[in-house]
Amino acid sequence: MPVGMIYARRLAVLAASAALTVTGLLATAPAAQAAMPTPVSAATARTYLAALTVKAEGSSSGYSRDLFPHWITQSGTCNTRETVLKRDGVNVVTDSACASVSGSWYSEYDGATWTVASDLDIDHVVALSEAWRSGANAWTTAQRQAFANDLTRPQLIAVTDNVNQAKGDLDPAEWMPSRTAYRCTYARAWVHVKYHWNLSIDSAEKSALQSVLNGC
């Protein structure tokens, strides 16, 4: 066989081998777990926390979830809930209406994994009624809508539905994720959101957050 043909065959074998190697790497690489936007660092969160207004929590009088319009359309047929489910899951498949028909979701709060979207709630890290009592009662409807659908800050996360329901509108002095490894992230997210939206905190809430952040 002419030298040129032998050389060409060797190149072809090497190329095929390289392609198989890359394919193998792709096949065995673990699927990345998507997540909400990364909150500020613990150091920045401590600075933000010190800057927040501390005062007694306001009244729930006049509060209604309807005053915080959600879930709004984000793109195409996808609303905020569907957008977060797709963002926070692995191998999520959606239908023409953007509903998640398959996928896998890891709930950061309790460490559970789910494969049916209806087993998940989208938690507002800072609950809507907590925001109302912390200053959102004075906002416009447009501001409350932006807060309730905030995909830019670490405010929305897909978690086990009954865990979210147990949390309700409790603040960090009253509730923290049972998965202790996530508490630092949760505290950073809480402060990040409250700081960005200029919401107040009460003294017990501040003490609880300081305790967690000092251990981060």
Tab-separated table of N, CA, C and O in Angstrom, residues 60-158:
chain	number	residue	atom	x	y	z
A	60	SER	N	-50.722	42.265	58.528
A	60	SER	CA	-51.158	41.549	57.322
A	60	SER	C	-52.462	42.108	56.788
A	60	SER	O	-52.986	41.625	55.780
A	61	SER	N	-52.979	43.107	57.438
A	61	SER	CA	-54.251	43.707	57.037
A	61	SER	C	-54.195	44.157	55.579
A	61	SER	O	-53.272	44.846	55.158
A	62	GLY	N	-55.198	43.749	54.821
A	62	GLY	CA	-55.282	44.143	53.414
A	62	GLY	C	-54.525	43.228	52.467
A	62	GLY	O	-54.625	43.370	51.244
A	63	TYR	N	-53.767	42.273	53.026
A	63	TYR	CA	-52.958	41.401	52.154
A	63	TYR	C	-53.818	40.421	51.375
A	63	TYR	O	-54.779	39.843	51.895
A	64	SER	N	-53.434	40.207	50.125
A	64	SER	CA	-54.015	39.167	49.279
A	64	SER	C	-52.966	38.774	48.249
A	64	SER	O	-52.253	39.633	47.730
A	65	ARG	N	-52.893	37.474	47.960
A	65	ARG	CA	-51.948	37.021	46.927
A	65	ARG	C	-52.272	37.651	45.578
A	65	ARG	O	-51.402	37.827	44.735
A	66	ASP	N	-53.534	38.000	45.390
A	66	ASP	CA	-53.949	38.611	44.124
A	66	ASP	C	-53.295	39.977	43.905
A	66	ASP	O	-53.269	40.484	42.777
A	67	LEU	N	-52.781	40.573	44.984
A	67	LEU	CA	-52.106	41.864	44.860
A	67	LEU	C	-50.680	41.708	44.321
A	67	LEU	O	-50.000	42.695	44.056
A	68	PHE	N	-50.239	40.449	44.185
A	68	PHE	CA	-48.919	40.119	43.628
A	68	PHE	C	-49.155	39.242	42.387
A	68	PHE	O	-49.010	38.014	42.461
A	69	PRO	N	-49.563	39.803	41.265
A	69	PRO	CA	-49.942	38.992	40.102
A	69	PRO	C	-48.851	37.996	39.689
A	69	PRO	O	-47.715	38.378	39.448
A	70	HIS	N	-49.196	36.729	39.624
A	70	HIS	CA	-48.285	35.660	39.214
A	70	HIS	C	-49.159	34.471	38.797
A	70	HIS	O	-50.332	34.401	39.192
A	71	TRP	N	-48.750	33.542	38.026
A	71	TRP	CA	-47.467	33.557	37.324
A	71	TRP	C	-47.665	34.212	35.977
A	71	TRP	O	-48.548	33.816	35.227
A	72	ILE	N	-46.837	35.191	35.661
A	72	ILE	CA	-46.999	35.908	34.391
A	72	ILE	C	-46.256	35.186	33.274
A	72	ILE	O	-45.361	34.372	33.518
A	73	THR	N	-46.603	35.500	32.027
A	73	THR	CA	-45.912	34.924	30.867
A	73	THR	C	-44.487	35.471	30.807
A	73	THR	O	-44.263	36.668	30.918
A	74	GLN	N	-43.541	34.562	30.617
A	74	GLN	CA	-42.133	34.958	30.502
A	74	GLN	C	-41.665	34.961	29.051
A	74	GLN	O	-40.972	35.869	28.621
A	75	SER	N	-42.039	33.926	28.325
A	75	SER	CA	-41.701	33.870	26.897
A	75	SER	C	-42.561	32.802	26.232
A	75	SER	O	-42.786	31.735	26.815
A	76	GLY	N	-43.044	33.112	25.043
A	76	GLY	CA	-43.879	32.159	24.329
A	76	GLY	C	-45.089	31.761	25.156
A	76	GLY	O	-45.848	32.605	25.629
A	77	THR	N	-45.234	30.450	25.386
A	77	THR	CA	-46.347	29.947	26.201
A	77	THR	C	-45.920	29.678	27.638
A	77	THR	O	-46.697	29.154	28.432
A	78	CYS	N	-44.688	30.025	27.984
A	78	CYS	CA	-44.131	29.682	29.302
A	78	CYS	C	-44.354	30.781	30.337
A	78	CYS	O	-43.927	31.924	30.130
A	79	ASN	N	-45.005	30.423	31.445
A	79	ASN	CA	-45.147	31.379	32.532
A	79	ASN	C	-43.982	31.211	33.517
A	79	ASN	O	-43.078	30.395	33.303
A	80	THR	N	-44.012	31.967	34.601
A	80	THR	CA	-42.878	31.961	35.532
A	80	THR	C	-42.683	30.600	36.173
A	80	THR	O	-41.551	30.111	36.290
A	81	ARG	N	-43.775	29.958	36.619
A	81	ARG	CA	-43.651	28.632	37.243
A	81	ARG	C	-42.988	27.654	36.274
A	81	ARG	O	-42.056	26.936	36.644
A	82	GLU	N	-43.462	27.610	35.054
A	82	GLU	CA	-42.924	26.668	34.068
A	82	GLU	C	-41.469	26.981	33.741
A	82	GLU	O	-40.653	26.071	33.540
A	83	THR	N	-41.133	28.266	33.718
A	83	THR	CA	-39.749	28.674	33.451
A	83	THR	C	-38.820	28.203	34.562
A	83	THR	O	-37.721	27.706	34.303
A	84	VAL	N	-39.260	28.321	35.813
A	84	VAL	CA	-38.429	27.879	36.945
A	84	VAL	C	-38.307	26.360	36.962
A	84	VAL	O	-37.227	25.819	37.229
A	85	LEU	N	-39.382	25.666	36.669
A	85	LEU	CA	-39.317	24.198	36.621
A	85	LEU	C	-38.302	23.730	35.572
A	85	LEU	O	-37.517	22.814	35.827
A	86	LYS	N	-38.325	24.377	34.434
A	86	LYS	CA	-37.376	23.994	33.378
A	86	LYS	C	-35.951	24.357	33.782
A	86	LYS	O	-35.009	23.599	33.548
A	87	ARG	N	-35.774	25.509	34.427
A	87	ARG	CA	-34.447	25.959	34.869
A	87	ARG	C	-33.875	25.061	35.961
A	87	ARG	O	-32.690	24.713	35.942
A	88	ASP	N	-34.699	24.679	36.919
A	88	ASP	CA	-34.208	23.971	38.097
A	88	ASP	C	-34.135	22.460	37.928
A	88	ASP	O	-33.605	21.769	38.796
A	89	GLY	N	-34.665	21.937	36.841
A	89	GLY	CA	-34.676	20.491	36.649
A	89	GLY	C	-33.563	19.982	35.746
A	89	GLY	O	-32.772	20.754	35.194
A	90	VAL	N	-33.509	18.685	35.608
A	90	VAL	CA	-32.548	18.011	34.735
A	90	VAL	C	-33.333	17.216	33.694
A	90	VAL	O	-34.306	16.528	34.029
A	91	ASN	N	-32.921	17.355	32.440
A	91	ASN	CA	-33.572	16.646	31.328
A	91	ASN	C	-35.080	16.911	31.290
A	91	ASN	O	-35.888	15.992	31.076
A	92	VAL	N	-35.457	18.158	31.496
A	92	VAL	CA	-36.877	18.514	31.515
A	92	VAL	C	-37.414	18.584	30.086
A	92	VAL	O	-36.837	19.237	29.221
A	93	VAL	N	-38.515	17.897	29.865
A	93	VAL	CA	-39.196	17.916	28.568
A	93	VAL	C	-40.530	18.615	28.762
A	93	VAL	O	-41.277	18.306	29.701
A	94	THR	N	-40.829	19.569	27.901
A	94	THR	CA	-42.092	20.294	27.996
A	94	THR	C	-42.935	20.061	26.752
A	94	THR	O	-42.408	19.781	25.678
A	95	ASP	N	-44.250	20.196	26.931
A	95	ASP	CA	-45.139	20.044	25.781
A	95	ASP	C	-45.361	21.409	25.107
A	95	ASP	O	-44.733	22.406	25.489
A	96	SER	N	-46.271	21.455	24.152
A	96	SER	CA	-46.484	22.684	23.381
A	96	SER	C	-47.027	23.830	24.241
A	96	SER	O	-46.899	24.997	23.878
A	97	ALA	N	-47.605	23.480	25.400
A	97	ALA	CA	-48.123	24.505	26.314
A	97	ALA	C	-47.097	24.886	27.371
A	97	ALA	O	-47.388	25.641	28.281
A	98	CYS	N	-45.882	24.333	27.256
A	98	CYS	CA	-44.758	24.584	28.157
A	98	CYS	C	-44.881	23.843	29.491
A	98	CYS	O	-44.088	24.074	30.407
A	99	ALA	N	-45.845	22.955	29.625
A	99	ALA	CA	-45.961	22.159	30.845
A	99	ALA	C	-44.873	21.086	30.844
A	99	ALA	O	-44.591	20.467	29.811
A	100	SER	N	-44.246	20.866	31.999
A	100	SER	CA	-43.192	19.851	32.112
A	100	SER	C	-43.828	18.467	32.161
A	100	SER	O	-44.597	18.165	33.075
A	101	VAL	N	-43.491	17.635	31.176
A	101	VAL	CA	-44.080	16.295	31.110
A	101	VAL	C	-43.121	15.226	31.623
A	101	VAL	O	-43.532	14.109	31.928
A	102	SER	N	-41.849	15.557	31.727
A	102	SER	CA	-40.877	14.632	32.317
A	102	SER	C	-39.642	15.411	32.732
A	102	SER	O	-39.436	16.553	32.304
A	103	GLY	N	-38.835	14.777	33.575
A	103	GLY	CA	-37.626	15.420	34.073
A	103	GLY	C	-37.342	14.956	35.479
A	103	GLY	O	-38.016	14.060	36.013
A	104	SER	N	-36.332	15.557	36.081
A	104	SER	CA	-35.953	15.221	37.446
A	104	SER	C	-35.617	16.514	38.184
A	104	SER	O	-34.936	17.384	37.634
A	105	TRP	N	-36.109	16.612	39.415
A	105	TRP	CA	-35.892	17.823	40.210
A	105	TRP	C	-35.373	17.459	41.595
A	105	TRP	O	-35.948	16.596	42.266
A	106	TYR	N	-34.322	18.127	42.013
A	106	TYR	CA	-33.763	17.936	43.348
A	106	TYR	C	-34.179	19.121	44.212
A	106	TYR	O	-33.890	20.274	43.874
A	107	SER	N	-34.864	18.846	45.293
A	107	SER	CA	-35.334	19.900	46.187
A	107	SER	C	-34.239	20.244	47.190
A	107	SER	O	-33.911	19.447	48.063
A	108	GLU	N	-33.688	21.440	47.052
A	108	GLU	CA	-32.575	21.861	47.905
A	108	GLU	C	-32.958	21.952	49.381
A	108	GLU	O	-32.107	21.810	50.256
A	109	TYR	N	-34.206	22.200	49.673
A	109	TYR	CA	-34.615	22.393	51.065
A	109	TYR	C	-34.550	21.103	51.884
A	109	TYR	O	-34.202	21.136	53.069
A	110	ASP	N	-34.925	19.979	51.258
A	110	ASP	CA	-35.015	18.725	52.016
A	110	ASP	C	-34.245	17.557	51.406
A	110	ASP	O	-34.212	16.469	51.976
A	111	GLY	N	-33.620	17.772	50.248
A	111	GLY	CA	-32.806	16.721	49.650
A	111	GLY	C	-33.588	15.654	48.900
A	111	GLY	O	-33.026	14.628	48.514
A	112	ALA	N	-34.877	15.880	48.660
A	112	ALA	CA	-35.689	14.903	47.935
A	112	ALA	C	-35.574	15.122	46.429
A	112	ALA	O	-35.350	16.243	45.974
A	113	THR	N	-35.711	14.030	45.672
A	113	THR	CA	-35.694	14.101	44.210
A	113	THR	C	-37.062	13.669	43.686
A	113	THR	O	-37.622	12.667	44.140
A	114	TRP	N	-37.578	14.439	42.737
A	114	TRP	CA	-38.909	14.175	42.189
A	114	TRP	C	-38.847	14.064	40.674
A	114	TRP	O	-38.004	14.685	40.038
A	115	THR	N	-39.752	13.275	40.113
A	115	THR	CA	-39.801	13.106	38.660
A	115	THR	C	-41.152	13.517	38.086
A	115	THR	O	-41.393	13.355	36.892
A	116	VAL	N	-42.023	14.044	38.913
A	116	VAL	CA	-43.327	14.545	38.467
A	116	VAL	C	-43.433	16.006	38.897
A	116	VAL	O	-43.306	16.314	40.088
A	117	ALA	N	-43.661	16.878	37.942
A	117	ALA	CA	-43.652	18.321	38.217
A	117	ALA	C	-44.684	18.732	39.255
A	117	ALA	O	-44.478	19.693	40.003
A	118	SER	N	-45.800	18.022	39.326
A	118	SER	CA	-46.859	18.396	40.275
A	118	SER	C	-46.444	18.169	41.726
A	118	SER	O	-47.121	18.643	42.646
A	119	ASP	N	-45.329	17.467	41.947
A	119	ASP	CA	-44.822	17.264	43.306
A	119	ASP	C	-44.004	18.458	43.786
A	119	ASP	O	-43.493	18.445	44.916
A	120	LEU	N	-43.860	19.459	42.924
A	120	LEU	CA	-43.037	20.621	43.269
A	120	LEU	C	-43.850	21.898	43.311
A	120	LEU	O	-44.780	22.088	42.542
A	121	ASP	N	-43.484	22.748	44.254
A	121	ASP	CA	-43.986	24.116	44.291
A	121	ASP	C	-42.837	25.031	43.916
A	121	ASP	O	-41.666	24.679	44.098
A	122	ILE	N	-43.170	26.211	43.437
A	122	ILE	CA	-42.153	27.244	43.247
A	122	ILE	C	-42.232	28.147	44.472
A	122	ILE	O	-43.216	28.858	44.665
A	123	ASP	N	-41.219	28.063	45.309
A	123	ASP	CA	-41.198	28.850	46.534
A	123	ASP	C	-40.711	30.265	46.266
A	123	ASP	O	-39.723	30.463	45.556
A	124	HIS	N	-41.418	31.225	46.839
A	124	HIS	CA	-40.882	32.580	46.934
A	124	HIS	C	-40.013	32.570	48.188
A	124	HIS	O	-40.533	32.408	49.304
A	125	VAL	N	-38.703	32.680	48.029
A	125	VAL	CA	-37.801	32.636	49.184
A	125	VAL	C	-38.297	33.600	50.256
A	125	VAL	O	-38.501	33.242	51.411
A	126	VAL	N	-38.492	34.860	49.876
A	126	VAL	CA	-39.178	35.815	50.751
A	126	VAL	C	-40.648	35.769	50.331
A	126	VAL	O	-41.006	36.219	49.241
A	127	ALA	N	-41.470	35.181	51.197
A	127	ALA	CA	-42.876	34.975	50.867
A	127	ALA	C	-43.589	36.292	50.567
A	127	ALA	O	-43.197	37.360	51.061
A	128	LEU	N	-44.635	36.204	49.774
A	128	LEU	CA	-45.359	37.406	49.373
A	128	LEU	C	-45.949	38.133	50.588
A	128	LEU	O	-45.866	39.360	50.682
A	129	SER	N	-46.528	37.389	51.511
A	129	SER	CA	-47.113	38.044	52.691
A	129	SER	C	-46.035	38.588	53.618
A	129	SER	O	-46.226	39.620	54.274
A	130	GLU	N	-44.876	37.927	53.667
A	130	GLU	CA	-43.740	38.451	54.432
A	130	GLU	C	-43.287	39.774	53.823
A	130	GLU	O	-42.992	40.741	54.539
A	131	ALA	N	-43.250	39.823	52.504
A	131	ALA	CA	-42.870	41.072	51.825
A	131	ALA	C	-43.896	42.169	52.117
A	131	ALA	O	-43.528	43.322	52.368
A	132	TRP	N	-45.166	41.799	52.102
A	132	TRP	CA	-46.232	42.763	52.393
A	132	TRP	C	-46.019	43.414	53.760
A	132	TRP	O	-46.096	44.626	53.912
A	133	ARG	N	-45.703	42.590	54.756
A	133	ARG	CA	-45.510	43.079	56.127
A	133	ARG	C	-44.182	43.808	56.304
A	133	ARG	O	-43.939	44.430	57.326
A	134	SER	N	-43.319	43.709	55.279
A	134	SER	CA	-41.983	44.319	55.358
A	134	SER	C	-41.828	45.543	54.460
A	134	SER	O	-40.720	46.034	54.287
A	135	GLY	N	-42.948	45.984	53.869
A	135	GLY	CA	-42.883	47.193	53.053
A	135	GLY	C	-43.593	47.133	51.722
A	135	GLY	O	-43.872	48.171	51.113
A	136	ALA	N	-43.886	45.920	51.233
A	136	ALA	CA	-44.508	45.799	49.912
A	136	ALA	C	-45.958	46.267	49.905
A	136	ALA	O	-46.536	46.461	48.826
A	137	ASN	N	-46.545	46.465	51.086
A	137	ASN	CA	-47.912	46.997	51.148
A	137	ASN	C	-47.990	48.406	50.550
A	137	ASN	O	-49.050	48.853	50.123
A	138	ALA	N	-46.843	49.087	50.494
A	138	ALA	CA	-46.808	50.453	49.941
A	138	ALA	C	-46.429	50.479	48.463
A	138	ALA	O	-46.370	51.548	47.857
A	139	TRP	N	-46.161	49.308	47.876
A	139	TRP	CA	-45.743	49.259	46.485
A	139	TRP	C	-46.931	49.398	45.540
A	139	TRP	O	-48.082	49.182	45.909
A	140	THR	N	-46.603	49.671	44.284
A	140	THR	CA	-47.598	49.617	43.217
A	140	THR	C	-47.817	48.151	42.828
A	140	THR	O	-46.996	47.276	43.144
A	141	THR	N	-48.905	47.898	42.133
A	141	THR	CA	-49.163	46.536	41.660
A	141	THR	C	-48.051	46.071	40.726
A	141	THR	O	-47.640	44.904	40.749
A	142	ALA	N	-47.529	46.974	39.924
A	142	ALA	CA	-46.440	46.624	38.998
A	142	ALA	C	-45.195	46.179	39.769
A	142	ALA	O	-44.517	45.216	39.373
A	143	GLN	N	-44.889	46.859	40.865
A	143	GLN	CA	-43.736	46.462	41.688
A	143	GLN	C	-43.970	45.096	42.318
A	143	GLN	O	-43.060	44.259	42.362
A	144	ARG	N	-45.178	44.868	42.805
A	144	ARG	CA	-45.468	43.575	43.436
A	144	ARG	C	-45.451	42.446	42.409
A	144	ARG	O	-45.010	41.335	42.703
A	145	GLN	N	-45.877	42.736	41.186
A	145	GLN	CA	-45.803	41.726	40.124
A	145	GLN	C	-44.357	41.386	39.810
A	145	GLN	O	-44.004	40.205	39.646
A	146	ALA	N	-43.521	42.408	39.724
A	146	ALA	CA	-42.099	42.177	39.440
A	146	ALA	C	-41.452	41.346	40.542
A	146	ALA	O	-40.645	40.446	40.270
A	147	PHE	N	-41.807	41.618	41.777
A	147	PHE	CA	-41.268	40.870	42.916
A	147	PHE	C	-41.718	39.409	42.875
A	147	PHE	O	-40.920	38.494	43.089
A	148	ALA	N	-42.986	39.189	42.592
A	148	ALA	CA	-43.549	37.837	42.599
A	148	ALA	C	-43.044	36.969	41.462
A	148	ALA	O	-43.178	35.739	41.503
A	149	ASN	N	-42.463	37.592	40.450
A	149	ASN	CA	-41.978	36.856	39.268
A	149	ASN	C	-40.497	37.119	39.009
A	149	ASN	O	-40.035	37.007	37.880
A	150	ASP	N	-39.756	37.432	40.065
A	150	ASP	CA	-38.356	37.860	39.930
A	150	ASP	C	-37.437	36.668	39.634
A	150	ASP	O	-37.112	35.873	40.510
A	151	LEU	N	-37.005	36.583	38.396
A	151	LEU	CA	-36.088	35.514	37.974
A	151	LEU	C	-34.629	35.959	38.025
A	151	LEU	O	-33.727	35.148	37.810
A	152	THR	N	-34.392	37.223	38.307
A	152	THR	CA	-33.033	37.754	38.311
A	152	THR	C	-32.356	37.591	39.661
A	152	THR	O	-31.171	37.281	39.748
A	153	ARG	N	-33.100	37.797	40.726
A	153	ARG	CA	-32.580	37.579	42.074
A	153	ARG	C	-32.865	36.126	42.509
A	153	ARG	O	-33.688	35.443	41.903
A	154	PRO	N	-32.218	35.657	43.598
A	154	PRO	CA	-32.466	34.294	44.094
A	154	PRO	C	-33.751	34.239	44.915
A	154	PRO	O	-33.736	33.988	46.118
A	155	GLN	N	-34.862	34.481	44.257
A	155	GLN	CA	-36.161	34.606	44.927
A	155	GLN	C	-37.097	33.452	44.633
A	155	GLN	O	-38.014	33.197	45.397
A	156	LEU	N	-36.860	32.715	43.541
A	156	LEU	CA	-37.755	31.634	43.142
A	156	LEU	C	-36.983	30.327	43.006
A	156	LEU	O	-35.927	30.298	42.373
A	157	ILE	N	-37.515	29.255	43.601
A	157	ILE	CA	-36.828	27.968	43.544
A	157	ILE	C	-37.854	26.839	43.611
A	157	ILE	O	-38.834	26.911	44.358
A	158	ALA	N	-37.633	25.804	42.816
A	158	ALA	CA	-38.512	24.635	42.806
A	158	ALA	C	-38.147	23.715	43.967
A	158	ALA	O	-37.000	23.276	44.083
